Every structure is written in C-alpha cells, then in structure tokens.
XYZ file of C-alpha atoms in Angstrom:
638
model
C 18.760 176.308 139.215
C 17.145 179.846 139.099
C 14.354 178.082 137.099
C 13.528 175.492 139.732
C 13.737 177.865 142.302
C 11.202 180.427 140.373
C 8.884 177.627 139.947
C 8.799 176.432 143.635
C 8.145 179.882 144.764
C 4.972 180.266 142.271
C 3.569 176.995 143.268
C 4.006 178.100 147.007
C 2.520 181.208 146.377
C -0.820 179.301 145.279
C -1.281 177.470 148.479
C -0.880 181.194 150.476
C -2.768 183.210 148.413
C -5.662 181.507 146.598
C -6.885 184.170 144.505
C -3.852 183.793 142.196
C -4.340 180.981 139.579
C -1.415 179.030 138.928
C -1.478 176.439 135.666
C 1.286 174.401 137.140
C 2.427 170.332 136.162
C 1.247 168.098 139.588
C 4.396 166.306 140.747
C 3.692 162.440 141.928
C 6.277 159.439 142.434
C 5.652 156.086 143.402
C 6.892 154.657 146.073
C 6.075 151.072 146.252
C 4.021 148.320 145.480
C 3.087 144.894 146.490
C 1.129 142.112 145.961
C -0.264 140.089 148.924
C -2.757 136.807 148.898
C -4.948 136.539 151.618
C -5.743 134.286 154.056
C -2.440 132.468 152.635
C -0.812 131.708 149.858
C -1.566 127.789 150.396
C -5.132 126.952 150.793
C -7.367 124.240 150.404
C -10.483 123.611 147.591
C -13.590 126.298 148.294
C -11.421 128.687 150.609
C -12.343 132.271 149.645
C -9.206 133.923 148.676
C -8.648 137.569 147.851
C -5.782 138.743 146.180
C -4.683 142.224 147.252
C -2.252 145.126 145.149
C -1.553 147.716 147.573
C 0.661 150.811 146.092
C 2.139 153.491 147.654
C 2.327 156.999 145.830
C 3.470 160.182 146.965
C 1.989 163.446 144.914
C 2.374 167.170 145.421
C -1.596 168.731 144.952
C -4.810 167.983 145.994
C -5.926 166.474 143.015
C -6.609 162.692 143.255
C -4.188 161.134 140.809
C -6.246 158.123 138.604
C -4.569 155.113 138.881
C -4.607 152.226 136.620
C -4.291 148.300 138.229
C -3.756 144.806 136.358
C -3.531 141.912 138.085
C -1.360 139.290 136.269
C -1.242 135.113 136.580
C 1.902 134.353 134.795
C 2.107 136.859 131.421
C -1.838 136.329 131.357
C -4.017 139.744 132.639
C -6.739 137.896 134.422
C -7.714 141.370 136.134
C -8.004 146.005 135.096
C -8.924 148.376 136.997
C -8.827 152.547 137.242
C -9.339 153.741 140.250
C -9.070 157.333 141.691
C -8.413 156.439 145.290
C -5.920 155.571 147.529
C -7.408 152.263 148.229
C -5.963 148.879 147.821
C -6.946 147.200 144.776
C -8.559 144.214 145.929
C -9.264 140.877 143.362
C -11.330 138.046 145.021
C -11.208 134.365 144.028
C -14.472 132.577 145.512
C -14.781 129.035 146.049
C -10.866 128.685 144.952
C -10.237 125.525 142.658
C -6.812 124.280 141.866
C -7.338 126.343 138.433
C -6.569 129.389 140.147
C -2.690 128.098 141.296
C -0.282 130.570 140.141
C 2.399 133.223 140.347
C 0.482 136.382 140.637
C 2.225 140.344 140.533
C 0.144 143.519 139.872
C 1.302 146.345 138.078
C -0.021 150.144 138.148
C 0.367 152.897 135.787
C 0.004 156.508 136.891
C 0.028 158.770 133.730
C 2.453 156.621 131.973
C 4.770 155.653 135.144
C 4.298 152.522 136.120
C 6.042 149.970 138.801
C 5.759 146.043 139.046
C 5.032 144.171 142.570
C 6.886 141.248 143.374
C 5.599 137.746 141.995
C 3.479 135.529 144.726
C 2.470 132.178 144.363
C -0.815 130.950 145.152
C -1.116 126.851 145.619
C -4.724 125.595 145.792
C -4.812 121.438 146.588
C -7.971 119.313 146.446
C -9.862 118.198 143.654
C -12.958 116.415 142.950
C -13.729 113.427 142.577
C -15.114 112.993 138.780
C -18.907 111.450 138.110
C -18.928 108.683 134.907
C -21.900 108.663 132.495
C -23.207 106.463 129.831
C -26.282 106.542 128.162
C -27.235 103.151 128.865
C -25.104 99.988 130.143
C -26.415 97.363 127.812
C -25.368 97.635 123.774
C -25.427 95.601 120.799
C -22.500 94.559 118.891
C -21.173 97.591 117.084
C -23.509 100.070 118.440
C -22.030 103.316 119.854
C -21.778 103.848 123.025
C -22.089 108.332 124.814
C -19.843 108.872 127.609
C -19.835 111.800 129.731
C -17.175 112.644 132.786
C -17.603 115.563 134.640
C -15.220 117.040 137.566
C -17.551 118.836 139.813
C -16.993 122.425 140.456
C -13.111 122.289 138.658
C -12.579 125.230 136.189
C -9.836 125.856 133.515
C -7.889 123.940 131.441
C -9.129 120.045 132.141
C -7.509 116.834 130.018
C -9.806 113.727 130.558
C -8.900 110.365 129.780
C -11.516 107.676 129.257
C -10.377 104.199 130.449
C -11.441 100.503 130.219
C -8.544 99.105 133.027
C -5.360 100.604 131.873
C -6.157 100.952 128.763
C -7.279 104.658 127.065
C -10.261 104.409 125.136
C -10.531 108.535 124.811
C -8.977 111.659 125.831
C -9.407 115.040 125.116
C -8.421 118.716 125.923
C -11.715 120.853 127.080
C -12.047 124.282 128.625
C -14.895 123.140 130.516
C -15.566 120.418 133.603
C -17.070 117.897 131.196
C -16.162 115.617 128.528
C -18.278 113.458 126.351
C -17.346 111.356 123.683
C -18.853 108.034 121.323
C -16.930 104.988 121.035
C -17.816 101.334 120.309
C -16.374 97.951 121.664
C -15.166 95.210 119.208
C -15.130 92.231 121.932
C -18.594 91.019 123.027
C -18.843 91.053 127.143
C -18.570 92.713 130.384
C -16.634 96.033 130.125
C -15.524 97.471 133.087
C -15.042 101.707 132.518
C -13.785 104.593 134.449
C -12.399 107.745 133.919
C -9.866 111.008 135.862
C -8.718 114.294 134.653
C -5.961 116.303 135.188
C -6.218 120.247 136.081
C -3.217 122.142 133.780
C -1.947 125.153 135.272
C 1.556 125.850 133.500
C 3.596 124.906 133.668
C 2.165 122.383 136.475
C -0.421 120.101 136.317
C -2.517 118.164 139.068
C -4.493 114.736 138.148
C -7.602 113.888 139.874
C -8.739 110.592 141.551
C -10.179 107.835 138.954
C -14.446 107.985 138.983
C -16.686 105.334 139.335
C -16.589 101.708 137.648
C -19.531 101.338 135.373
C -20.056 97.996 133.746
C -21.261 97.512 129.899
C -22.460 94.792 128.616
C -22.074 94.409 124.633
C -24.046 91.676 123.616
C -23.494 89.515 120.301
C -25.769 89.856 117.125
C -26.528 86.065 116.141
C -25.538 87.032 112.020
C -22.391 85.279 110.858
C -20.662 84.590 108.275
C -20.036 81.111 107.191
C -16.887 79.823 104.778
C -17.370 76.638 102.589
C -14.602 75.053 100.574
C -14.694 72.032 98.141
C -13.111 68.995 98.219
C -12.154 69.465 101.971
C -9.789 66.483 102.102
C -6.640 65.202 100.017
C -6.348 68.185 97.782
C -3.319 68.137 95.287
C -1.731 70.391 93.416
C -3.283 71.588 90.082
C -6.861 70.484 91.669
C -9.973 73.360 91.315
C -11.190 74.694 94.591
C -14.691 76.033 94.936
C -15.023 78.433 97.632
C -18.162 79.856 99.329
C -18.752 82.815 101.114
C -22.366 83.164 102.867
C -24.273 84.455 105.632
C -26.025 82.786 108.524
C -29.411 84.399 110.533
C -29.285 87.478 107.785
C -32.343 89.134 109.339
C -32.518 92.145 106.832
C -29.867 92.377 104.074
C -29.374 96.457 104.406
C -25.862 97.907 104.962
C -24.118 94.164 104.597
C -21.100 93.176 102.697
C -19.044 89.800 102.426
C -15.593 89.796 101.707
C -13.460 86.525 100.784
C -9.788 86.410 100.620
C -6.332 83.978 100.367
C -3.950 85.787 102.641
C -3.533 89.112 101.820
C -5.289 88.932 98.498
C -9.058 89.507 97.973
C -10.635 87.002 95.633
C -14.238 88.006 94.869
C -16.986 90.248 97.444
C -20.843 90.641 97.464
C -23.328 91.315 99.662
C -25.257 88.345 100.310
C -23.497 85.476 99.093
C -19.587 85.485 97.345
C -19.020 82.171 95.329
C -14.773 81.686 93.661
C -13.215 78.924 91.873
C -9.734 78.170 91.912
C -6.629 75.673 90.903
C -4.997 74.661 94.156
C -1.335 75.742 94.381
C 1.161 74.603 97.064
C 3.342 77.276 96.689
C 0.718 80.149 97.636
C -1.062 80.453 101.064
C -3.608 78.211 102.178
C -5.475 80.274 104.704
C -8.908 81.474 103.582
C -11.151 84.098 105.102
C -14.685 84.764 104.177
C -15.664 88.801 106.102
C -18.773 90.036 107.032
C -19.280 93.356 107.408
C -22.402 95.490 108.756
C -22.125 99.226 109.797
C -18.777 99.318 112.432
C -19.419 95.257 113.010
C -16.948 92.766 111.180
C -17.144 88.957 111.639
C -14.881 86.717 109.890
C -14.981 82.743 109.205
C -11.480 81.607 108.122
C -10.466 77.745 107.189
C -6.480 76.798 106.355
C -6.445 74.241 103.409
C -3.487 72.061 102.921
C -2.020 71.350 99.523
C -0.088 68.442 98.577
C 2.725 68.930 96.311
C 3.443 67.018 93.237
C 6.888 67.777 92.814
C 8.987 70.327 94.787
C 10.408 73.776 93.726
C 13.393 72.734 91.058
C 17.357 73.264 92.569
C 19.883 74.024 89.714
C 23.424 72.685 90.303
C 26.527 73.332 88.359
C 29.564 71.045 87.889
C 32.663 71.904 88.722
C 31.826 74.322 91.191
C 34.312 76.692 89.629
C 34.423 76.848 85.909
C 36.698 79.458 83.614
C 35.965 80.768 80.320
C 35.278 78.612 77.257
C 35.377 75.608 79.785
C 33.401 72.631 79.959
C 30.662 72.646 82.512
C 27.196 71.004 83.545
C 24.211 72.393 84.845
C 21.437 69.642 86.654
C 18.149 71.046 87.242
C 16.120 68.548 89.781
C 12.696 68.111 91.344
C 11.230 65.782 94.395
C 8.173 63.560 93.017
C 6.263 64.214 96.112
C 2.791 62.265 94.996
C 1.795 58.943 93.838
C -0.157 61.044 91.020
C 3.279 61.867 89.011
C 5.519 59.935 86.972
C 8.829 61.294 87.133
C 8.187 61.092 83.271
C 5.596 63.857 83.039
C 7.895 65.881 84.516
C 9.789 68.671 81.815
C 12.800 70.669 82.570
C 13.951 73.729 80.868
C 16.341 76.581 81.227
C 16.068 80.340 81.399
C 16.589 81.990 79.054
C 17.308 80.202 75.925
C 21.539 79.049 76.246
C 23.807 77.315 73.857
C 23.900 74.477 76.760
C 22.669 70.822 75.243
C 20.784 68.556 76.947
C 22.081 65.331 77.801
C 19.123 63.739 80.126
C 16.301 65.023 81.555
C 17.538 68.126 83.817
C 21.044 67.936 82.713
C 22.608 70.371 80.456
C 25.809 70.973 79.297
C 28.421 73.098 77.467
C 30.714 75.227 77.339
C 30.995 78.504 79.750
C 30.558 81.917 78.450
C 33.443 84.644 78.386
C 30.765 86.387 80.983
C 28.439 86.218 83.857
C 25.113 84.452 83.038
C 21.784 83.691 84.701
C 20.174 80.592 84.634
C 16.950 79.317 86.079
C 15.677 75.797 85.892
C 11.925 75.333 84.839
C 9.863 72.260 86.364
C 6.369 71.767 84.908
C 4.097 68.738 85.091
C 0.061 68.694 84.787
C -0.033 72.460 84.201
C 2.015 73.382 87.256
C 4.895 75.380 86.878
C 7.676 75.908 89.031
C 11.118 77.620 89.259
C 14.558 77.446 90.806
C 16.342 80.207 92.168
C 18.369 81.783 89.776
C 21.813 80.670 89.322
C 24.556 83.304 88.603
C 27.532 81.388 86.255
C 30.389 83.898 87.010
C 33.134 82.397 84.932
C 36.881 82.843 86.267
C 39.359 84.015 83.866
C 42.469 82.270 83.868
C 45.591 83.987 84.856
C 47.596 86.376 82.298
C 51.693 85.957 82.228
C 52.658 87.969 84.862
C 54.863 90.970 84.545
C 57.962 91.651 86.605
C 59.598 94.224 87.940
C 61.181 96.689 90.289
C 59.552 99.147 92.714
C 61.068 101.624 93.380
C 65.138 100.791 92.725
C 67.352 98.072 93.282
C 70.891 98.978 95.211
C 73.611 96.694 95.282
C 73.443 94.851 99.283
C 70.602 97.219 100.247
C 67.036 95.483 100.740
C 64.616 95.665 97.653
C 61.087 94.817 96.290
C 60.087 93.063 93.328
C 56.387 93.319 91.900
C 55.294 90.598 90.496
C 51.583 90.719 88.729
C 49.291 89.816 85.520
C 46.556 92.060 83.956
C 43.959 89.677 83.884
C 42.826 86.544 86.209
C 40.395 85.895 88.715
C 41.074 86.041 91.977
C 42.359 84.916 94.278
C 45.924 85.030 92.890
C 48.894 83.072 93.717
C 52.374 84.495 92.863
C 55.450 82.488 93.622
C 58.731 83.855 92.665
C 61.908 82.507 92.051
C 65.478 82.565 91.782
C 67.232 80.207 89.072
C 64.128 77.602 89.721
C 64.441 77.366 93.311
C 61.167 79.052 95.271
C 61.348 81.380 97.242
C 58.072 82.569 98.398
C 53.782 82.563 97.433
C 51.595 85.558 98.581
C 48.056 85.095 97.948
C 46.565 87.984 96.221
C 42.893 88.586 96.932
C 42.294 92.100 96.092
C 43.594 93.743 92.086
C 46.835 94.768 93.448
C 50.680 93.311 92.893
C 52.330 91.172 95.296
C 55.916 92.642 96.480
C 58.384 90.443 97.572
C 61.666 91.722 99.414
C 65.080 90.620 98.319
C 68.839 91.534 98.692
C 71.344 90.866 95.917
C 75.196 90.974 96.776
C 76.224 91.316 92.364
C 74.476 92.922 89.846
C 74.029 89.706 87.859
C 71.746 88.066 90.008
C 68.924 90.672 89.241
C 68.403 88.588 86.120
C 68.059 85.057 87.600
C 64.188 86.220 88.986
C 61.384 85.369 87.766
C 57.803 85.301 88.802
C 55.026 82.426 88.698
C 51.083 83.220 88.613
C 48.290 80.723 88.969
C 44.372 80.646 89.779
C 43.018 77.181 90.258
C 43.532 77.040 86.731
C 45.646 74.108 84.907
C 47.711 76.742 83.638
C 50.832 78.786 85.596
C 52.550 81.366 83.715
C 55.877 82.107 83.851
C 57.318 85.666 83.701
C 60.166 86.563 82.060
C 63.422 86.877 83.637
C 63.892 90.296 85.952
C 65.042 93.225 83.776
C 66.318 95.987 85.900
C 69.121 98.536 86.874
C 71.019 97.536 89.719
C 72.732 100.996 91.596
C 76.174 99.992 93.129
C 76.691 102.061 95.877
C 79.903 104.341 95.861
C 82.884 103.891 96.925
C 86.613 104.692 96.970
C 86.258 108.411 96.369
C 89.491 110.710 95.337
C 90.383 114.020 94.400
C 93.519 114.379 92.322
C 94.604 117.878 91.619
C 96.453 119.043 88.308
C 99.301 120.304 87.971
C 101.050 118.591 89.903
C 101.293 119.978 93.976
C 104.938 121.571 93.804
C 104.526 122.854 90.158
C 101.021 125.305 91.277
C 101.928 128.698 90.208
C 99.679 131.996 90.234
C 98.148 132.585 87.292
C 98.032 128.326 86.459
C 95.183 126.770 85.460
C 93.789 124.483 88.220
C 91.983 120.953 87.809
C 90.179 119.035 90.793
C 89.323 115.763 89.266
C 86.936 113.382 91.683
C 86.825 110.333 90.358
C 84.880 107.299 92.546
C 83.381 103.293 91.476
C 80.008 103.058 91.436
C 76.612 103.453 88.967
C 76.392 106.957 87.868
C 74.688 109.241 87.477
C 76.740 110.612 90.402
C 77.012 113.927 91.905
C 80.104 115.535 92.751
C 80.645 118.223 95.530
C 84.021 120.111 96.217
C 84.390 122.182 99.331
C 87.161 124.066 100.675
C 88.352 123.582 104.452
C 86.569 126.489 106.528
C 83.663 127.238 104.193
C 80.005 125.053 104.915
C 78.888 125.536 101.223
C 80.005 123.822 98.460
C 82.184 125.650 95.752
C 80.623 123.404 93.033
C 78.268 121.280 92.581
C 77.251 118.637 89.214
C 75.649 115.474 88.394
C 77.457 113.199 85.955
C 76.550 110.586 83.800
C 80.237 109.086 84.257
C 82.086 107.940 87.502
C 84.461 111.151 87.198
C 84.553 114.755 86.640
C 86.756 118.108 87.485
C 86.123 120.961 88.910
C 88.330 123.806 87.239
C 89.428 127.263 88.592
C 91.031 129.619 85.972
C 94.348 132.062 86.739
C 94.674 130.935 90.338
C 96.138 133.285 92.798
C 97.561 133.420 96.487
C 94.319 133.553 97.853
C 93.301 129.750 96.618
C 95.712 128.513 98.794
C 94.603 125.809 100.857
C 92.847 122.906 101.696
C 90.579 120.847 99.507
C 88.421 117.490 99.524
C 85.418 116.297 97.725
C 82.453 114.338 98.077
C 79.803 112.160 95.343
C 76.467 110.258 95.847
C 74.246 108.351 93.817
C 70.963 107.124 93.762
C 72.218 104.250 96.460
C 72.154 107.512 98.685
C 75.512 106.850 100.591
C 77.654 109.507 100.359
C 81.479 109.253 100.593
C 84.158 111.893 100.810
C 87.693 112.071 99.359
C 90.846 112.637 101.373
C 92.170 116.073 102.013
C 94.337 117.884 99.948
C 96.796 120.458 100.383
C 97.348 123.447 97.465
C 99.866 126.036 98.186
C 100.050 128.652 94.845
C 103.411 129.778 94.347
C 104.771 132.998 92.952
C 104.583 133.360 88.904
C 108.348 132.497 87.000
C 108.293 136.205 85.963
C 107.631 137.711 89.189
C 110.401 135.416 90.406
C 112.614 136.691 87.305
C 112.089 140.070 88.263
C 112.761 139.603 91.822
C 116.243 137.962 90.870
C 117.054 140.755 88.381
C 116.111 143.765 90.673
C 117.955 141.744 93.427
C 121.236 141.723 91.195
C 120.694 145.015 90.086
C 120.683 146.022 93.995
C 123.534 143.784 94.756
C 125.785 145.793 91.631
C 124.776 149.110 92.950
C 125.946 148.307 95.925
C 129.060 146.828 94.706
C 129.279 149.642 92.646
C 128.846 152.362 95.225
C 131.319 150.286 97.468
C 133.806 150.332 95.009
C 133.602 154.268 94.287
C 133.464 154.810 97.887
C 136.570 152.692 99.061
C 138.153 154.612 96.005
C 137.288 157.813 97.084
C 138.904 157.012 100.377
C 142.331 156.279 99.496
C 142.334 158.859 96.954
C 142.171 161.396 99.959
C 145.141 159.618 101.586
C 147.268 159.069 99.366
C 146.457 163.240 98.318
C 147.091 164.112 101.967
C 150.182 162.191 101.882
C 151.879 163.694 99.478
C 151.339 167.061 101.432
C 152.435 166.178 104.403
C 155.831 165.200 102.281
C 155.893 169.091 100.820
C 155.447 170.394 103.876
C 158.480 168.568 105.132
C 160.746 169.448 102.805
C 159.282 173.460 103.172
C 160.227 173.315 107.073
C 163.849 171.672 105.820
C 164.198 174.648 103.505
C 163.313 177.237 106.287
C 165.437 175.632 108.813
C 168.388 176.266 106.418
C-alpha cells in the first residue's frame, strides 16, 4: 500500500513540476469495443458499405498509445491495421456483392491487451444474372465443344454448373466469376444449353438465376460402319459363319479403328476392314456388332443371327428317385431332335466321368449305387456339336441301423418317464415307432441326427422289459431293437424305526440301536432326528432297504423322542412314526440305592432301639430310688 501510494505521488509530482524526469510505466485500460456496419446490416447488390470498429480506451499520459485493429469474417482476417489515434477504424466494402455476407467482429490489441467486439452480420441479396459462351454453335460429330459462363461483377467462392435441360454436363469450383470448360455431344442434333452458379459463403450459399439458352447444332459425319454376315437365312447348328466388318464413305483412313464382337466377346479388330469365320452355335449369343471408332466418335452396326438347334441341351434322370447304397438304379440321359438334318441315330450319349454304370440303350445306364455321393453329367454330341446336362448329384440314402433303446434320465415306478429310441446310421428322415408287447404305441418322425423320446408310465417293474423300438427310412428294411433293459426305482414306502433294546429294558450306560428299515430300490438314504433339534443326528446312504443308527453308553440326557426319515432316487421322502426313549437308572446305581437305603433304615432301627432302651433304663433306675427313699422316711419316722 505504501508502494502504490509512493508511486502516485512521483507520477503527480511530474505533471507539477516538469523539470523532474520521471521513467514511470503509462497506465491504459480498455473500455469497450464494437463493431457497427453501415448504412445497415441488410443491403442490396452495389450498395457501398463500410464496416466500422470503434474502441474505447482510457490511458493515464500524454503519450498516444499505438493500437493494433483486425477485422474478422468468420475465423478468416480479411482486414490489419496500427493506428496511433483515437479514431475509429473504418473498413469499406465498395460495390458490395453477396460474397461479402458474413458475421463480422474486430478485435484490438494495445501492448498485448486485447478485447473482442460483438459479432454482426452483414446480408448482401442480388445477384447477376450469368452470360453463356461457346465458341461457335455449329460442330461436327465428336468435335469439342469451349464453354465459358461468367457472373458479372460476383466475387469469391463461385460453383458453376453447365446444363443441357436438367441434365449437368459440367461443374466446377473456381475462385473467380468465370468458368470454362470442353465437352463433346454423342447424339447428333439440336442441343439446347444453359448454365447458373451459386455464391458460397459458409456456411450459406446463394444460387443465381439460369443464363441464356444457346442452341448447338452437332451435325453427323457421313462414315459408317457396315456389318456383313454369311449365309443370312436358315443357319443351323455346326454351320461356318463368315463375318465382315467394313467401312462406308472412309474419306481418309487416319486415327480409325473397327472393332467386331459376339456379345461381350471381341472376335477380331483392324483398321480398315475386320474379316472372322466361325461355326454357328445355338447355345452362345447371336447378336453381332461390328464398331467404328475415330478420335471421341464411335458408330456401331449390329445384326442378331438366329441359330437353329439340332438337338437340345441333354436332361439326366434317375430311377427311383430315391436310391440307397449298393441298390439298383437307372440313369436316362435324353435330347430333343429339333431339325430335319439329324437322325436320332447320329446322336451319342455318354456320362461324366467314367462310372461302373452299363449301358442298356442309347442314354440309359444302369447299375448299382455307390456307398457315396456322385456326380454325373450326360454328354450329347452329334455332327461335332457337343452339349451337356446339368450335373446330377446321386446322394445315396443309407438304410437304417438297429436302433438302440434306452432310458433318459431314470425310470420310477408310477412316475412319468422317457424312452430314447435311435440308430447310428440312416438317412433321414427317420421313423421310430415303439412298442409294448407288439402293440404300437406311437411314430415321431425324426428329421434332424437326434433321438426320438417317447413318454411312458409303468405301474410294475416288469413291464420295463416288454418295450421295444422300431426304425425305418423308406427302406424295405425296419429294424427291431432289443427289448428295454433298464432299472426301474420303486418309490419308498412304509418307513419304521425300531429301537433296540427293547423300550422298558433302556438303561444308562446300554448300548442303543435305531434301525430304519423301509420297501423300496435302494440305494436309500436314511436320516434320524431327534424331536426339538432341525438338523439331523445322522445321516447315510445304503445300498440295502435298512440300516441303524447306534449311540454308545447312553445316558439321562438321550431321553426322548425319536423318528426317522429315507429317500431314494424316486425323490419322495417318507418319515417313520415317533418314538419314545426314556433311559433308566443303571442296575448298580439301583443296587446301591437299595443297600444305602437299608443301611439307613438299620441305623435307624438301630438308634431307635438304643434310644427306647436308654429310656426305660432311666425309669426303671429312678424307680428303684424312689422305693429307697421310702423305706429311709419309714426308718426316720420310727
């Protein structure tokens, strides 16, 4: 604080008393700026607009400060100046075009302090109508053709498009108000052309008016081509074609060159004159095209030759439609005589690739099927045409395997239950019927390699062996499984707990049995709980229908009530009845009870005895005193 005051003083002082030379920082701030467009911030084409930065700075000295101005459109400086006045900055757009729309703000940096203005937006409508150019409006077939559009006056970024109707012949991108270009027309005739721009000022974007219609004329150069083909009439297959390929009105042979084709292929080419020989085939495209070619023109001359047949594309055929392995089956490979110049005669058949199959007749073969898939394809050829069927895929079914059956998951006596039934190897689709004795009792139709399950409930374990399953595949042959094979689970039942020794005779110190004991198909396990206590007190899986739970020197404190329960894989769970142990007191304990009890009983007799004999003792003593002391008193009275 001292410090600030010390240095206002001295800069005071300077002002006051000039003589004194003070080498002091100038203190500045600035206040404000803005950014104004003037006459308005919407204005038509060609209005004079000036865009003004006015700042506002506050500075402690004489010394004018030097200020720095840009003028920004978007993030683009389009305008710097330094200045060392107070004076607005002032940037003039003459003539404004729709190039200079924009958000404009101005910025100013005063020794490394700086402030933004606000953003304005300047909107300039109105542009001009463009002007169309050609060099010329009448052209020759192929010749190139100079374009020029120009918007009058527009600056910036200009895209100009180049149209015949709707359609865009050019377009391009320029930095200037002009656009030329080269193009050529492949259609003799009147062409009607125009053209427009659009101004691009991101992110908008203003198009222009469409310029004036100028019409071409493209006029056709009398050369052609010209496409001879011999015979022209009733052509067969297997017949040579000679094909020619020429030029008509060739004026100067320079820069020429002929093309013939068949479809998509290209036969022979030249310059002047293309001459090709070939055998006629039905089966390949009739449609010929001779091509002339000269600089950026191309003429063609096409002619469509039809092609009799002599016999139609082979179809192989087999018999029966489904055949297994090492079966018996026939293959017929046939053709359509479709021309008076074959005998069905002259026509040979084969079979691809070489097979063990023996022909019978002409196009029929025969033999026995493979153990695998096979491909065959016929072979028709007659007069040095050759032809070929699709290809026939033999897939040969396998017959059906003896089926296997079984149980999934277990079988429990009265309880539903499913048996699987299915072979190892067959075609599919499947059919599995099973069967109880002989007497069906259901088919599922297998189509994917999985088993069919069929549900069942048996009432006695006996009857698991009277299934059987039955498996067949359009084959002659069903398989028969072998009778069902399985464990049946009885459920439980008739649980109870006998206890040994018997009730009355359970003594501390006794050994104690708990024997569960219950019908049903082990393994089984046994759980014995005590009345008052949620866990078990044992717990074990037996192999037989009964087992014991023991507990060693037993002693007042096993007293009390007991039960047990079992389950087996059937999963039904059945509990005994209750049962009631009360331990008694050991036979010695008992024998030493009765002996210390007649031991107490003979003291007290004892003691009774002594004491009633005690008491007359002292009577009959005081008696016999009371007599002497009678007879002393006689004596004295004397």
């Amino acid at each position: 604080m001292g410090l600030l005051l010390l240095l206002t003083s001295t800069l005071l002082s300077s002002y006051f008393h000039p003589g004194i030379m003070v080498d002091a920082q100038r203190i500045f701030t600035i206040r404000d700026i803005t950014l104004s467009i003037e006459p308005s911030t919407d204005v038509v084409r060609g209005t004079n607009v000036t865009v003004r930065c006015k700042a506002i700075v506050s500075s402690f000295g004489q010394e004018v400060l030097s200020r720095e101005y840009t003028i920004y459109k978007g993030n683009n400086k389009v305008y710097t100046k330094n200045s060392s006045t107070s004076e607005d900055l002032l940037y003039p757009l003459p003539d404004a075009r729709v190039s200079n729309t924009g958000k404009y703000h101005c910025r100013i940096n005063i020794k490394g302090e700086e402030m933004n203005s606000r953003v304005e937006k300047l909107t300039v409508t109105g542009l001009s109508k463009p002007v169309l150019h050609l060099d010329k409006d009448v052209f020759s077939e192929g010749e190139e053709i100079m374009a020029t559009c120009t918007a009058p006056g527009e600056t910036g970024s200009i895209f100009f498009y180049l149209h015949e109707g709707n359609n865009v012949l050019r377009e391009g991108l320029v930095n200037t108000n002009h656009f030329e270009t080269k193009f050529r027309f492949s259609r003799v005739g009147i062409h009607g052309i125009h053209c427009k721009y659009t101004v691009i000022t991101m992110p908008d974007s203003f198009m222009s008016n469409e310029s004036n219609i100028l019409s071409v004329s493209v006029e056709e150069l009398s050369i052609k081509p010209v496409l001879e083909i011999f015979p022209q009439t009733k052509i067969y297959e297997g017949d040579p074609l000679n094909i020619l390929c020429t030029i008509r009105n060739l004026a100067r042979p320079d820069n020429i060159h002929l093309y013939l084709s068949q479809g998509i292929k290209l036969l022979s080419s030249g310059n002047t004159k293309v001459n090709h020989s070939i055998v006629a085939l039905a089966s390949e495209p009739g449609d010929f095209e001779c091509r002339l070619e000269m600089g950026n023109v191309a003429k063609v001359a096409a002619k469509t030759v039809l092609v009799t047949e002599l016999f139609s594309v082979p179809t192989l055929t087999m018999s029966p439609a489904e055949v297994f392995q090492k079966e018996r089956m026939t293959l017929t490979c046939k053709s359509e005589i479709a021309s008076e110049r074959l005998n069905r005669g002259e026509l040979i058949y084969t079979l691809e690739p070489d097979s063990p199959l023996t022909p019978l007749a002409p196009g029929v073969f025969s033999g026995k099927a493979l153990l695998y898939d096979f491909n065959y394809t016929c072979v028709a050829k007659a007069k040095g045409i050759v032809k070929r069927s699709e290809t026939l895929t033999v897939c040969p079914k396998i017959s059906v395997s003896t089926p296997k059956i079984s149980v999934e998951g277990k079988a429990v006596l009265g309880q539903p239950f499913k048996i699987r039934c299915q072979s190892d190897v067959g075609s599919l689709p499947i059919n599995y019927t099973l069967l109880k004795g002989y007497d069906q009792l259901g088919t599922i139709s297998v189509r994917l390699p999985q088993p069919a399950l069929f549900t069942v409930t048996i009432t006695k374990p006996e009857e698991i062996k009277e299934y059987m399953c039955e498996a067949k595949n359009n084959h002659k042959n069903a398989p028969l499984s072998q009778r069902l094979n399985a464990t049946v689970i009885e459920p439980l039942m008739g649980l109870t707990l006998t206890v040994t020794p018997h009730l009355p005779e359970i003594s501390e110190g006794d050994h104690l049995y708990l024997i569960c004991g219950t019908k049903g198909t082990p393994p089984v396990t046994f759980k014995w709980y005590r009345v008052g206590k949620e866990q078990p007190l044992h717990t074990t899986t037996s192999e037989k229908n009964n087992t014991d739970y023991q507990v060693p020197n037993l002693s007042k404190a096993h007293s009390g009530t007991y039960y047990c329960e079992a389950v087996n894989h059937a999963n039904n769970i059945v509990r005994s009845e209750e049962v009631t142990i009360e331990v008694r007191l050991a036979l010695w304990k008992k024998a030493v009870i009765g002996g210390v009890c007649l031991l107490v009983v003979s003291v007290l007799v004892v003691g009774s005895v002594l004491y009633f004999r005690s008491k007359r003792g002292k009577r009959e003593a005081a008696a016999e005193l009371s007599v002497e002391g009678g007879q002393s008193c006689s004596q004295c009275v004397e």
